[in-house]
Short mmCIF file of C-alpha atoms in Angstrom, two decimals:
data_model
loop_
_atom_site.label_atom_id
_atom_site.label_comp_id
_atom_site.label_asym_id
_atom_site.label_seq_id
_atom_site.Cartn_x
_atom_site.Cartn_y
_atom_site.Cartn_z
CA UNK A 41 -4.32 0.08 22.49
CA UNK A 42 -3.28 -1.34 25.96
CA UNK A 43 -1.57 -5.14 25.73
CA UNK A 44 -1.30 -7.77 28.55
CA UNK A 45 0.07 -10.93 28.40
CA UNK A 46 -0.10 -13.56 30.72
CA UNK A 47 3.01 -16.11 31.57
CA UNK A 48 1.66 -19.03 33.29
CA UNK A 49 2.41 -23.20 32.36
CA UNK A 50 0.80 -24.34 29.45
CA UNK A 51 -1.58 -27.27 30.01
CA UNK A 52 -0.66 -30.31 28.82
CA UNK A 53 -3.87 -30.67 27.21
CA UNK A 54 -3.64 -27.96 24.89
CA UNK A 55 -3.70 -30.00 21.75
CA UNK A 56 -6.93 -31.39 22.51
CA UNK A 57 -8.47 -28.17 23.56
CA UNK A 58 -7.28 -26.55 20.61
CA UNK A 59 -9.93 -28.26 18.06
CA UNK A 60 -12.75 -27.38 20.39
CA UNK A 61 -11.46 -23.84 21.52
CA UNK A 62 -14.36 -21.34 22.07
CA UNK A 63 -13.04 -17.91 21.74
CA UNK A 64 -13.69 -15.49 24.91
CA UNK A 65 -14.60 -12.58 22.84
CA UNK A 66 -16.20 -12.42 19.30
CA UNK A 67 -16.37 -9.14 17.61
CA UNK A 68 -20.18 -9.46 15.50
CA UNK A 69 -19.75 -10.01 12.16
CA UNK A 70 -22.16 -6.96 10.22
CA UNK A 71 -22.37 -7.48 6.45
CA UNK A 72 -24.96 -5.12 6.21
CA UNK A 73 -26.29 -4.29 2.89
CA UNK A 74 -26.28 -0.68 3.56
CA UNK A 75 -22.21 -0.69 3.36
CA UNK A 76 -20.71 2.09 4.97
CA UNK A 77 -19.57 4.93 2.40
CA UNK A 78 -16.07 4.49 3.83
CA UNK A 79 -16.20 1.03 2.43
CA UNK A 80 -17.13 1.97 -1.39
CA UNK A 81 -14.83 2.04 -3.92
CA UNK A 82 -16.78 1.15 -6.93
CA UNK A 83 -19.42 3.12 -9.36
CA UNK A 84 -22.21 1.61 -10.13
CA UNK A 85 -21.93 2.24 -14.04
CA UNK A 86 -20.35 -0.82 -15.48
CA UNK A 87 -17.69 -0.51 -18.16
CA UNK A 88 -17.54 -2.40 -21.42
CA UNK A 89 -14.00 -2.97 -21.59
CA UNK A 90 -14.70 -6.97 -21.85
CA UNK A 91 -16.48 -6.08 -25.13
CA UNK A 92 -13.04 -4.22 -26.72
CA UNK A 93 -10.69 -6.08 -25.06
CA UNK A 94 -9.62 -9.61 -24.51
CA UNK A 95 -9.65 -10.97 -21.14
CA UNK A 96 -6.14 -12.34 -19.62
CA UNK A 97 -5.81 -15.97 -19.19
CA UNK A 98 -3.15 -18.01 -17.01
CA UNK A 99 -1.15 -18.64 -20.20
CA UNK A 100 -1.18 -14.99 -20.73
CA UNK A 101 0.32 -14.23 -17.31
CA UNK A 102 3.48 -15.92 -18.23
CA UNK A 103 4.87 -13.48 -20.64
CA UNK A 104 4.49 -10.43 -18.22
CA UNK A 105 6.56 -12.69 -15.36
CA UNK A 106 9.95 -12.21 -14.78
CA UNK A 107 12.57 -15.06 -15.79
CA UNK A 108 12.91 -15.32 -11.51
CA UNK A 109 9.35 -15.59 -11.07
CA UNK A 110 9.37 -18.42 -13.50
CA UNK A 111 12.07 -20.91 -12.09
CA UNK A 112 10.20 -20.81 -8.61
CA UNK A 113 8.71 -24.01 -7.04
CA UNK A 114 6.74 -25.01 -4.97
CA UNK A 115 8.49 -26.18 -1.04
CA UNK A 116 6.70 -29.44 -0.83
CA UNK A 117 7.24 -28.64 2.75
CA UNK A 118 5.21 -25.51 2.89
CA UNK A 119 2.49 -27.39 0.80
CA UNK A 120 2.17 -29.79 3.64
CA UNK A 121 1.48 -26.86 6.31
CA UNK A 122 -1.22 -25.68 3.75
CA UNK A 123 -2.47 -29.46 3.83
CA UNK A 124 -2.73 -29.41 7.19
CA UNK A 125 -4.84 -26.46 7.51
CA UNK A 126 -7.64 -27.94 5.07
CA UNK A 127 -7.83 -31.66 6.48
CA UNK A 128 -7.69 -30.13 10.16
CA UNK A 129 -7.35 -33.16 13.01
CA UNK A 130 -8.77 -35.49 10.43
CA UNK A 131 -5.65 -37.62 10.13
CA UNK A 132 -2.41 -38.01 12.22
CA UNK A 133 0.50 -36.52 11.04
CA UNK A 134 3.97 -37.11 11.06
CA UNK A 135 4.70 -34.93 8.44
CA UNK A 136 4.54 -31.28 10.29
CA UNK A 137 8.16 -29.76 11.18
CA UNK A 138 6.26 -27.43 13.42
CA UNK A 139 6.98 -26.55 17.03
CA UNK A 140 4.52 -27.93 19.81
CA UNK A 141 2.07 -25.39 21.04
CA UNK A 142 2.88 -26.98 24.62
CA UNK A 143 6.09 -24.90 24.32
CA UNK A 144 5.02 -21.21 23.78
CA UNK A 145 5.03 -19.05 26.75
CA UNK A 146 2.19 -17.15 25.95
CA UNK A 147 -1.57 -18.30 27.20
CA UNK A 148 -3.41 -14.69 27.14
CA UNK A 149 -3.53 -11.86 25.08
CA UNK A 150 -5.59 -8.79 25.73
CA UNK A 151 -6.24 -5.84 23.49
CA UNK A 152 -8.29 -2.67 24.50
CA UNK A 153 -9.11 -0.52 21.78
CA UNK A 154 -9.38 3.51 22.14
CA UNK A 155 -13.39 3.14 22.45
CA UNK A 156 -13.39 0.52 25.18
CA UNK A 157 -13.67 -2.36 23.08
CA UNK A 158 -11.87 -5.41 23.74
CA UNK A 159 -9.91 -8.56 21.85
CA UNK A 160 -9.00 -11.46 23.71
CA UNK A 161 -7.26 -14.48 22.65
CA UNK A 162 -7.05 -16.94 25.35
CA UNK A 163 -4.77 -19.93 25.37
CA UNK A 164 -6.73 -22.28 22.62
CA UNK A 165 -6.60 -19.18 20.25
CA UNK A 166 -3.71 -17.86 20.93
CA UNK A 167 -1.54 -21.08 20.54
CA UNK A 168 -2.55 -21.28 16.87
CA UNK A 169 -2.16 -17.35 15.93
CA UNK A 170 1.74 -18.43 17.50
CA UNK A 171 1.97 -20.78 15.06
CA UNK A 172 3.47 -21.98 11.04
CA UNK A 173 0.66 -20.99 8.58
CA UNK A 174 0.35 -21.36 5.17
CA UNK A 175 2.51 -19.08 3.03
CA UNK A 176 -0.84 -17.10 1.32
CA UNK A 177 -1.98 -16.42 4.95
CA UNK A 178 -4.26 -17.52 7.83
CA UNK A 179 -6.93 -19.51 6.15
CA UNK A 180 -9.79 -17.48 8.19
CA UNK A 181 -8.17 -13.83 7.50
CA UNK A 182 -7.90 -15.05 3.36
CA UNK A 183 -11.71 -15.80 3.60
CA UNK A 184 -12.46 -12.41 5.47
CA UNK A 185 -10.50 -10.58 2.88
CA UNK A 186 -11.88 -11.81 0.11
CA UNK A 187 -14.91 -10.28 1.35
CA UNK A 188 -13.59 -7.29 2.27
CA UNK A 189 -12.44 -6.73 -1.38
CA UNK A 190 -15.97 -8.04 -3.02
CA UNK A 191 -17.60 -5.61 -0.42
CA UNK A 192 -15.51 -2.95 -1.38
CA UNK A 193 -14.71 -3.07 -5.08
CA UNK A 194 -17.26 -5.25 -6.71
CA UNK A 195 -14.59 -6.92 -8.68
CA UNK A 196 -15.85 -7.72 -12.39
CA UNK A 197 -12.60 -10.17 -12.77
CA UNK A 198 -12.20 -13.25 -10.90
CA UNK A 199 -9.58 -12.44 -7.84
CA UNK A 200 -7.06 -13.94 -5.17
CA UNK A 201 -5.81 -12.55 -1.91
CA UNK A 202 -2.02 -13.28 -0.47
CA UNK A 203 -1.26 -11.45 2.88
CA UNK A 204 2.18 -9.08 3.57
CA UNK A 205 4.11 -7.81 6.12
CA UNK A 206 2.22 -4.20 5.30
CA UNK A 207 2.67 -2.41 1.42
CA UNK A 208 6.32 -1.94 1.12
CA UNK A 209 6.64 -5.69 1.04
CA UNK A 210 3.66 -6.15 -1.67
CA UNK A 211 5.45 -3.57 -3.56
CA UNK A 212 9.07 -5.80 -3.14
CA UNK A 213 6.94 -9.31 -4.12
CA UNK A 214 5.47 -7.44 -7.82
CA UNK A 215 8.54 -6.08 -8.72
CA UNK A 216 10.50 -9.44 -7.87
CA UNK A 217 7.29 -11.33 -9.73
CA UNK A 218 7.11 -8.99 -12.72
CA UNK A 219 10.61 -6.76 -13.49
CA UNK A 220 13.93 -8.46 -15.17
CA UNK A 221 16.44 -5.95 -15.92
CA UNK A 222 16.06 -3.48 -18.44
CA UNK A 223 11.91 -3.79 -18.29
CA UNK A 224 9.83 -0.64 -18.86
CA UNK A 225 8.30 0.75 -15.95
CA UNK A 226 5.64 3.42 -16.12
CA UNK A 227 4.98 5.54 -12.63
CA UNK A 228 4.44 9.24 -11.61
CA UNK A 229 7.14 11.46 -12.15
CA UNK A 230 7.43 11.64 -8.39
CA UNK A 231 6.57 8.40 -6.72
CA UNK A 232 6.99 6.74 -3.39
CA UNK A 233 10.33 6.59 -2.69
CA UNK A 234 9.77 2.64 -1.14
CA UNK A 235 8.96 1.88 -5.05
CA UNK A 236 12.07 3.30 -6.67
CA UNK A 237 14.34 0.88 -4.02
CA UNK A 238 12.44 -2.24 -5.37
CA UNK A 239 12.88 -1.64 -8.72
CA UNK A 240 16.88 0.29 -9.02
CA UNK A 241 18.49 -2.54 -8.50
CA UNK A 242 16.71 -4.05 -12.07
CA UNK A 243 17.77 -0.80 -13.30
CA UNK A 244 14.68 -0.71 -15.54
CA UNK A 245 13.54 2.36 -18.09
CA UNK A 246 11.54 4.52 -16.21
CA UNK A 247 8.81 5.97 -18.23
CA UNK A 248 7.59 9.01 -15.68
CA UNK A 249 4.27 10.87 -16.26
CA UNK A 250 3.73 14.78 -15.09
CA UNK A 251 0.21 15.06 -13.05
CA UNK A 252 -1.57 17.80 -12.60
CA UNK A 253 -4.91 18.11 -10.32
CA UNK A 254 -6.34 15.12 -11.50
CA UNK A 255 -3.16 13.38 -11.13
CA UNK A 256 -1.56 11.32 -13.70
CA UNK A 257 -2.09 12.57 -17.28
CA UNK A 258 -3.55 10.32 -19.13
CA UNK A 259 -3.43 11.63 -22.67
CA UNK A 260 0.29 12.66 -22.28
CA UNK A 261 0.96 8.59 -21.42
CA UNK A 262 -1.17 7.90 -24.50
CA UNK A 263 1.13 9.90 -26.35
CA UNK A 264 4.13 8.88 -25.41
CA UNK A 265 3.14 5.29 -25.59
CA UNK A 266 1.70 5.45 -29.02
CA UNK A 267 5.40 7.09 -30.27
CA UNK A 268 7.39 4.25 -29.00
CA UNK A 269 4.93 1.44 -30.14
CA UNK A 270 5.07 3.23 -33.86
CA UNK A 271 8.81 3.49 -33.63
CA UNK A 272 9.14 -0.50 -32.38
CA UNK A 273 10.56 0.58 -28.98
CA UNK A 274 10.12 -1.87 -26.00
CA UNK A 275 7.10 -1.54 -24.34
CA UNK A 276 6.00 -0.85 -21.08
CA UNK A 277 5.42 -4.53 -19.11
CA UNK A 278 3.60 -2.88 -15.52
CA UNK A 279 2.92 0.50 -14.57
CA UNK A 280 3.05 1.35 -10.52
CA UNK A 281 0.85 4.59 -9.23
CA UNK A 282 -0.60 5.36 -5.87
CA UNK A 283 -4.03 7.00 -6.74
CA UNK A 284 -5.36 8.30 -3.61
CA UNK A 285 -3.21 10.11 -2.47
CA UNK A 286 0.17 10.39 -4.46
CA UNK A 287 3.08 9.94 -2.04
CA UNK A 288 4.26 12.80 -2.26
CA UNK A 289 1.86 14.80 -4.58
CA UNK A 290 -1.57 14.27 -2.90
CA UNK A 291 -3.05 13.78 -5.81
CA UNK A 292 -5.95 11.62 -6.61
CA UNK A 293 -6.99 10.43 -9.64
CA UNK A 294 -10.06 11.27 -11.14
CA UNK A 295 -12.62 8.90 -12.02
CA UNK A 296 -12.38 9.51 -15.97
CA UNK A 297 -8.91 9.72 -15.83
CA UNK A 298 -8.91 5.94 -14.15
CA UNK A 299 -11.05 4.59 -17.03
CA UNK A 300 -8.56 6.14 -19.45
CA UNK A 301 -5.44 4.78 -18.00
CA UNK A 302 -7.55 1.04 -17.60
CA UNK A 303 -8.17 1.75 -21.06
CA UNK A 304 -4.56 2.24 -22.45
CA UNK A 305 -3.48 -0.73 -20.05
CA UNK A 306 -5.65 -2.70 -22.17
CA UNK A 307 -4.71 -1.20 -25.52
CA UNK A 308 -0.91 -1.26 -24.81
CA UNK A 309 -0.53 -4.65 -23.04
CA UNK A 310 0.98 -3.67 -19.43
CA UNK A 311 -0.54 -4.59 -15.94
CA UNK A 312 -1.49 -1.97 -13.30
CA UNK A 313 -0.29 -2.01 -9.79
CA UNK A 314 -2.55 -0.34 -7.95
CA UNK A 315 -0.98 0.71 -4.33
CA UNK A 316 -3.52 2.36 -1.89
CA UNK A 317 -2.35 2.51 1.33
CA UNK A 318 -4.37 6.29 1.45
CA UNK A 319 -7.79 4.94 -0.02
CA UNK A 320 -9.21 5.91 3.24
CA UNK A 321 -7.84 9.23 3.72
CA UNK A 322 -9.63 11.23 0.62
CA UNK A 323 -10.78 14.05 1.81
CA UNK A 324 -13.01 15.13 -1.49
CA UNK A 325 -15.89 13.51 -0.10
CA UNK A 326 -16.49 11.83 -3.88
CA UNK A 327 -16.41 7.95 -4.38
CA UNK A 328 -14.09 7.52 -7.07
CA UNK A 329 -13.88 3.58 -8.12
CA UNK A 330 -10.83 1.81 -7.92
CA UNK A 331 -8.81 0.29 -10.48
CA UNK A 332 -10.06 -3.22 -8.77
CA UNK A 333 -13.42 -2.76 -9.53
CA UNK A 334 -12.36 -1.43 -13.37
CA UNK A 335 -10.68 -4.52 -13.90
CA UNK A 336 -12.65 -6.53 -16.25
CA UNK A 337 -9.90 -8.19 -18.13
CA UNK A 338 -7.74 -9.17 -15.53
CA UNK A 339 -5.04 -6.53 -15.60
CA UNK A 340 -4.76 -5.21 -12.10
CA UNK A 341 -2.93 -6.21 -8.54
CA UNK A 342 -3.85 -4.47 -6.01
CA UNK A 343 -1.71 -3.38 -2.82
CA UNK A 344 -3.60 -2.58 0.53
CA UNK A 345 -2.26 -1.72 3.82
CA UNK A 346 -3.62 -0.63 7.07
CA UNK A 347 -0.23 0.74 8.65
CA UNK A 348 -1.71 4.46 7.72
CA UNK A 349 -5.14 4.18 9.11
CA UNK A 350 -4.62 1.30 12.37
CA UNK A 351 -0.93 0.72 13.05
CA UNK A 352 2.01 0.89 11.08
CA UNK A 353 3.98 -1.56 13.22
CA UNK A 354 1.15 -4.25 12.84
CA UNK A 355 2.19 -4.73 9.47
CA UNK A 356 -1.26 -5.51 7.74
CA UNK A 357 -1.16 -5.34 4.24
CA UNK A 358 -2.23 -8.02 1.68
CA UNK A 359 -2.32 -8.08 -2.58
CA UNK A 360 -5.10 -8.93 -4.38
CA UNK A 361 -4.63 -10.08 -7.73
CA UNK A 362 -6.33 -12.45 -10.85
CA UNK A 363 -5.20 -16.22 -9.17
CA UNK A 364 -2.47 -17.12 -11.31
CA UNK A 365 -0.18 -14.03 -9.99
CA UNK A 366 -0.99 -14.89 -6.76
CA UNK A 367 0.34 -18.31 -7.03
CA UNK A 368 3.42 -17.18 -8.35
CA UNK A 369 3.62 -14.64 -5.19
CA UNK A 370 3.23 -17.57 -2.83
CA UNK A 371 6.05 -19.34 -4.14
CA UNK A 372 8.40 -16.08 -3.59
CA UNK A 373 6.66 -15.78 0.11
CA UNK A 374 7.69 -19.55 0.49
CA UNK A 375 11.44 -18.80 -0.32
CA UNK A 376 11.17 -15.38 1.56
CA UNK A 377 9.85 -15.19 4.54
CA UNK A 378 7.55 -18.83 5.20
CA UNK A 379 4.78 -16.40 5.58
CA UNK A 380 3.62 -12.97 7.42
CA UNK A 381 3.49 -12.57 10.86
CA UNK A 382 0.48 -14.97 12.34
CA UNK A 383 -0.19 -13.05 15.41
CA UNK A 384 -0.81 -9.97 13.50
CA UNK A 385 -3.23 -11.99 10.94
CA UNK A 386 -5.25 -12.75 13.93
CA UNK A 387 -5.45 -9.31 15.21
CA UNK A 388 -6.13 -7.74 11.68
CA UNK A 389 -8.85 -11.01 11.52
CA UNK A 390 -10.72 -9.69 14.45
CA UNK A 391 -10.54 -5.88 13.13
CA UNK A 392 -11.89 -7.05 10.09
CA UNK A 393 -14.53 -9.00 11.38
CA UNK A 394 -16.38 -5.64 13.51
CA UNK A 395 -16.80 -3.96 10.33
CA UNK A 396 -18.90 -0.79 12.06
CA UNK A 397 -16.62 -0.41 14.74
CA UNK A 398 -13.75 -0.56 11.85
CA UNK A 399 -15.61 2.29 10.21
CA UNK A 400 -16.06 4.06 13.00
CA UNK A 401 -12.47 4.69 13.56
CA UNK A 402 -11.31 4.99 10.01
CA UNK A 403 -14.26 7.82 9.80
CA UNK A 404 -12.69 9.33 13.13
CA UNK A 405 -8.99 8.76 11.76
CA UNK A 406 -9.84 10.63 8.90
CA UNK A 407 -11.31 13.49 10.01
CA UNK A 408 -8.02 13.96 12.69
CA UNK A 409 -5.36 14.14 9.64
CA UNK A 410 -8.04 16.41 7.32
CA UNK A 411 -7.53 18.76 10.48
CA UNK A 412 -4.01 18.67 9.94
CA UNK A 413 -4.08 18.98 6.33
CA UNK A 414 -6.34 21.72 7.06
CA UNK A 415 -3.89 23.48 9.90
CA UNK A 416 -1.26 23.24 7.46
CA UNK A 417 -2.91 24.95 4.86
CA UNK A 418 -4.18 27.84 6.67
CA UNK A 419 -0.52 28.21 7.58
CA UNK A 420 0.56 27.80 3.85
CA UNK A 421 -1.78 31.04 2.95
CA UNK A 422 0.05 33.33 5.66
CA UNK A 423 3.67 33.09 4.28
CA UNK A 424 4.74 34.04 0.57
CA UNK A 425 7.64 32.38 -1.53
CA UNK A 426 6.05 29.36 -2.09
CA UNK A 427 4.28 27.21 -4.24
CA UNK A 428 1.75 24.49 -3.34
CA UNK A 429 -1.67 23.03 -3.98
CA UNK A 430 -4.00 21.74 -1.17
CA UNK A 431 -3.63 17.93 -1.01
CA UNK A 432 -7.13 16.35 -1.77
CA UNK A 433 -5.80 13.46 0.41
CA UNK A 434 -3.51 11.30 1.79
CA UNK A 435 -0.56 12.91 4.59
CA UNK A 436 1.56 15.54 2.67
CA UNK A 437 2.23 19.19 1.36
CA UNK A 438 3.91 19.17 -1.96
CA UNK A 439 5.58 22.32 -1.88
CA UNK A 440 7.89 24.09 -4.54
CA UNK A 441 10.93 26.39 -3.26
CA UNK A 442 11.17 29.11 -6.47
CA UNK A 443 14.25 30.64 -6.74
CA UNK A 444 16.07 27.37 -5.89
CA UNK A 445 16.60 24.58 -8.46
CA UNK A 446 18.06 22.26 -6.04
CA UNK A 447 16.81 21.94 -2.40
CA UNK A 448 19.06 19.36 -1.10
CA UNK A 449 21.58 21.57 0.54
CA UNK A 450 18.43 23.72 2.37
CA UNK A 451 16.91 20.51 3.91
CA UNK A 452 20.00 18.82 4.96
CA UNK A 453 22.12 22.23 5.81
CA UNK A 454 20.01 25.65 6.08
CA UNK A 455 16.85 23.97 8.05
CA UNK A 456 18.37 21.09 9.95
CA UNK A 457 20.69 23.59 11.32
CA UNK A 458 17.74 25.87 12.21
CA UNK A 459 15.69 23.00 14.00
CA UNK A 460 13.36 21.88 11.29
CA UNK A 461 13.44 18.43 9.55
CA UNK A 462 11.96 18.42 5.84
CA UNK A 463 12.43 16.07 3.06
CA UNK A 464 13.74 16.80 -0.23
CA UNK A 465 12.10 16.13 -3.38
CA UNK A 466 15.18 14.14 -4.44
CA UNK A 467 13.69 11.32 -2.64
CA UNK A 468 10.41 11.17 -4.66
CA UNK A 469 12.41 10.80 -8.46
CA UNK A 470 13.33 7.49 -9.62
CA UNK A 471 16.98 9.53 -10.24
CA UNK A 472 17.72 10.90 -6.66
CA UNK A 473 20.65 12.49 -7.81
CA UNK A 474 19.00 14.73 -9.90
CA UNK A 475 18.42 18.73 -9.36
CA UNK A 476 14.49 19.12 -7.23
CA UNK A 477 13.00 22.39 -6.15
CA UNK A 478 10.57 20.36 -3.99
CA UNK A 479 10.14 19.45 -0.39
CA UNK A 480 7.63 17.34 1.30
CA UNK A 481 5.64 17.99 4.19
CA UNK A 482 4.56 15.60 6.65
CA UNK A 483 1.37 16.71 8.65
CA UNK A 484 0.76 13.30 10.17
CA UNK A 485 3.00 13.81 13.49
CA UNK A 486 3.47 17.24 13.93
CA UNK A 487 1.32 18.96 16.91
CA UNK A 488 -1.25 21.19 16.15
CA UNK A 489 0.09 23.87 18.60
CA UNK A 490 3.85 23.78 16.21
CA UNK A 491 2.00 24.40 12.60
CA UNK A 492 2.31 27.74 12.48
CA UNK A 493 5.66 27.89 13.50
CA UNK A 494 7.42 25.59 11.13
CA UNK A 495 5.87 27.03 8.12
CA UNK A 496 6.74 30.88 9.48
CA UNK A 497 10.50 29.16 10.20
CA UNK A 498 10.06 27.32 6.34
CA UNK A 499 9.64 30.31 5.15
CA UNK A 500 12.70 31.92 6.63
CA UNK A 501 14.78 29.17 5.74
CA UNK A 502 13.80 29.46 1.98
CA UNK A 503 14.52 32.99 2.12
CA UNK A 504 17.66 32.34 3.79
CA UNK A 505 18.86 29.72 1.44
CA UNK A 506 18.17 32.09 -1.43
CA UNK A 507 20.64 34.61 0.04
CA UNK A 508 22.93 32.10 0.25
CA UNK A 509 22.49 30.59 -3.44
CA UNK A 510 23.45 33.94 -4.78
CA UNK A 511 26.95 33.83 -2.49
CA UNK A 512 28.21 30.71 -3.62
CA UNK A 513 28.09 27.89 -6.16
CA UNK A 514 25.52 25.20 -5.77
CA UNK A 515 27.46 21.75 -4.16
CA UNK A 516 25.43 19.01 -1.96
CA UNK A 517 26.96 18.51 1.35
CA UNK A 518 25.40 16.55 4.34
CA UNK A 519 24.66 13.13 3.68
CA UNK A 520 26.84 12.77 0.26
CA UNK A 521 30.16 13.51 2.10
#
């Protein structure tokens, strides 16, 4: 996208204009009822869980929050900007500790898409997408989201929507609402590295599940969940999984598999925390339904971003969760951060409002990274002395090093000595000082033309680093000295 902005004296007027503003552009609004298969994440076979299991309450929330969650309340500040917002120009105020619009140097803002399209906010839009909002998020962007999700997931449960400066802060605002110290945690054995630095410093039990093609096992969690609840050990109180997609793995979850782990969730008492920044980069071509739309007993919070698929620096992400939760993650906003960025609510408003031309491009940005995924592979089959499965989606090569137990001193010695940046599986374990004969690769950024090449130089750098393994005694270096 292209960006101008325009400097020039605000009018003094501005106030008044600004309850009668008529935006320049407006991207159509299409709810059609032939939803774009981009935009389904649901099966059309209902589940009985509400029939087994009980549904969740607000008083049943209360026991899964954690004790810092629970002293939280509400800035009666902050509930005067949210006030504000519903009762509009209706009454005068002299209760708003909120800059003047007159003030901000900013009257135009243009942005010109890669297809030609346009968003404009002129002066008497702009001014308020400048300005305090409520701490859940732009009033307008809440409404279009909560659309978005009933579009997409067909939600069985009732639901909220809070917006976040992209995933990794959804991710920080569960673990703050749900972890104390010394919780059980249930994730992949490898996981998103951004997850493990939320939840170390609550040093909880990690209970970590091997996947295999289908992703997480679900009968080995059964198992090991059934032992400690016969034994009387504590129980799991959330479990966090990425399941399109695995960051690192690339695994996605299979439908049954979902219903299973929804299932024990139910049967075992813990809430799911569904993050899916990747949900639109499957490659499988199947619709596989999302924990959201499984969710008939009020069990599941859901983490979406857009900083994979539109702009990581935009910062568009936003939970969606049973109400109560999301109350509780509005108070931590208010003592955070106020609220997310307003100007890029109004931009992701006006993406979400174009919903073909927003399909268009996620069809388009998905077909550019398959290449690469694609590229990669076909690279992966030329060289020997490695181990890997295709990723069926997201933006990453899993790849096992045999011969080497611990790749840390090949990543951060061998190959960044030889011109090639990888990273370690280390990252990926909840313990990152344990031994990992993993790396990840990242076919997001690379150039087509350089594929070949840094899996022909991978594979001399493993083979290197295996000569060297059998010359001396394994020690990290690098970063640990």
């Amino acid at each position: 996208m292209s960006v101008s902005v325009q400097f020039t004296k605000m009018n003094r007027n501005l106030l008044r204009n600004i309850s009668n503003y008529r935006p320049v552009y407006v991207l159509k609004k299409s709810y059609s009822q032939n939803v774009e298969d981009i935009f389904k994440f649901y099966s059309e076979e209902r589940n009985d869980f509400r029939q087994k299991y009980r549904v969740l309450d607000e008083k049943d929330y209360k026991r899964f929050l954690s004790k810092r969650a629970l002293k939280r309340q509400p800035g009666l500040t902050r509930q005067m900007t949210t006030l504000a917002y519903k009762v509009g120009k209706d009454m005068i105020s002299l209760a708003e500790g909120m800059p003047n619009e007159a003030i901000f140097p900013f009257t135009k803002l243009e942005l010109t898409t890669r297809s030609g399209g346009k968003i404009i906010l002129e002066e008497a839009e702009l001014a308020p997408a400048l300005q305090y909002v409520p701490s859940q998020g732009l009033p307008a962007l809440l409404n279009e989201l909560r659309e978005f999700q009933r579009v997409l997931h067909r939600p069985s449960s009732p639901y909220d929507v809070l917006v976040t400066n992209g995933g990794q802060h959804g991710i920080y605002q569960c673990v703050e609402l749900l972890v104390d110290p010394g919780d059980v945690v249930i994730t992949t054995e490898y996981s998103y590295t951004g997850a493990f630095s939320a939840l170390r410093p609550y040093e909880p039990e990690i209970i970590a599940i091997r996947e295999d093609e289908q992703g997480l096992n679900a009968e080995i969690l059964d198992s090991i969940l059934h032992e400690r609840d016969t034994r009387g050990q504590k129980m799991p109180k959330v479990m966090y999984l990425i399941p399109t997609g695995n960051n690192p793995t690339g695994t996605v979850v299979s439908e049954e598999r979902r219903r299973q782990i929804y299932e024990l969730a139910c049967k075992y008492d813990f809430l799911i925390l569904e993050d899916d920044p990747y949900m639109f980069l499957n490659y499988t071509n199947t619709v596989i339904p999302s924990f959201l739309s499984l969710d008939a007993c009020g069990r599941v919070l859901r983490l979406d971003s857009f900083s994979k698929v539109v702009s990581s620096g935009l910062r568009a992400g936003w939970v969606t969760a049973p109400a109560a939760l999301i109350h509780y993650l509005e108070l931590h906003a208010q003592a955070e951060l106020l609220h997310s960025c307003t100007l890029a609510q109004t931009i992701l408003h006006r993406l979400l409002l174009n919903r073909s031309a927003l399909a268009s491009h996620l069809h388009s940005t998905r077909h550019f990274y398959e290449q690469r995924r694609n590229a990669l592979t076909s690279a992966m089959r030329e060289v020997t002395g490695l181990e890997w499965t295709e990723p069926s989606a997201g933006l990453f090569h899993w790849v096992k090093v045999p011969g080497i137990e611990d790749v840390y001193n090949m990543v951060f010695q061998t190959a960044f000595n030889r011109g090639l940046m990888l990273v370690p599986g280390q990252a990926f374990l909840f313990d990152s000082s344990a031994p990992c004969p993993h790396v990840r690769l990242a076919f997001s950024k690379i150039q087509m033309k350089d594929i070949d090449a840094s899996v022909r130089l991978l594979a001399d750098i493993t083979e290197e680093e295996r000569k060297l393994m059998v010359q001396k005694q394994p020690q990290r270096l690098a970063t640990e000295r």
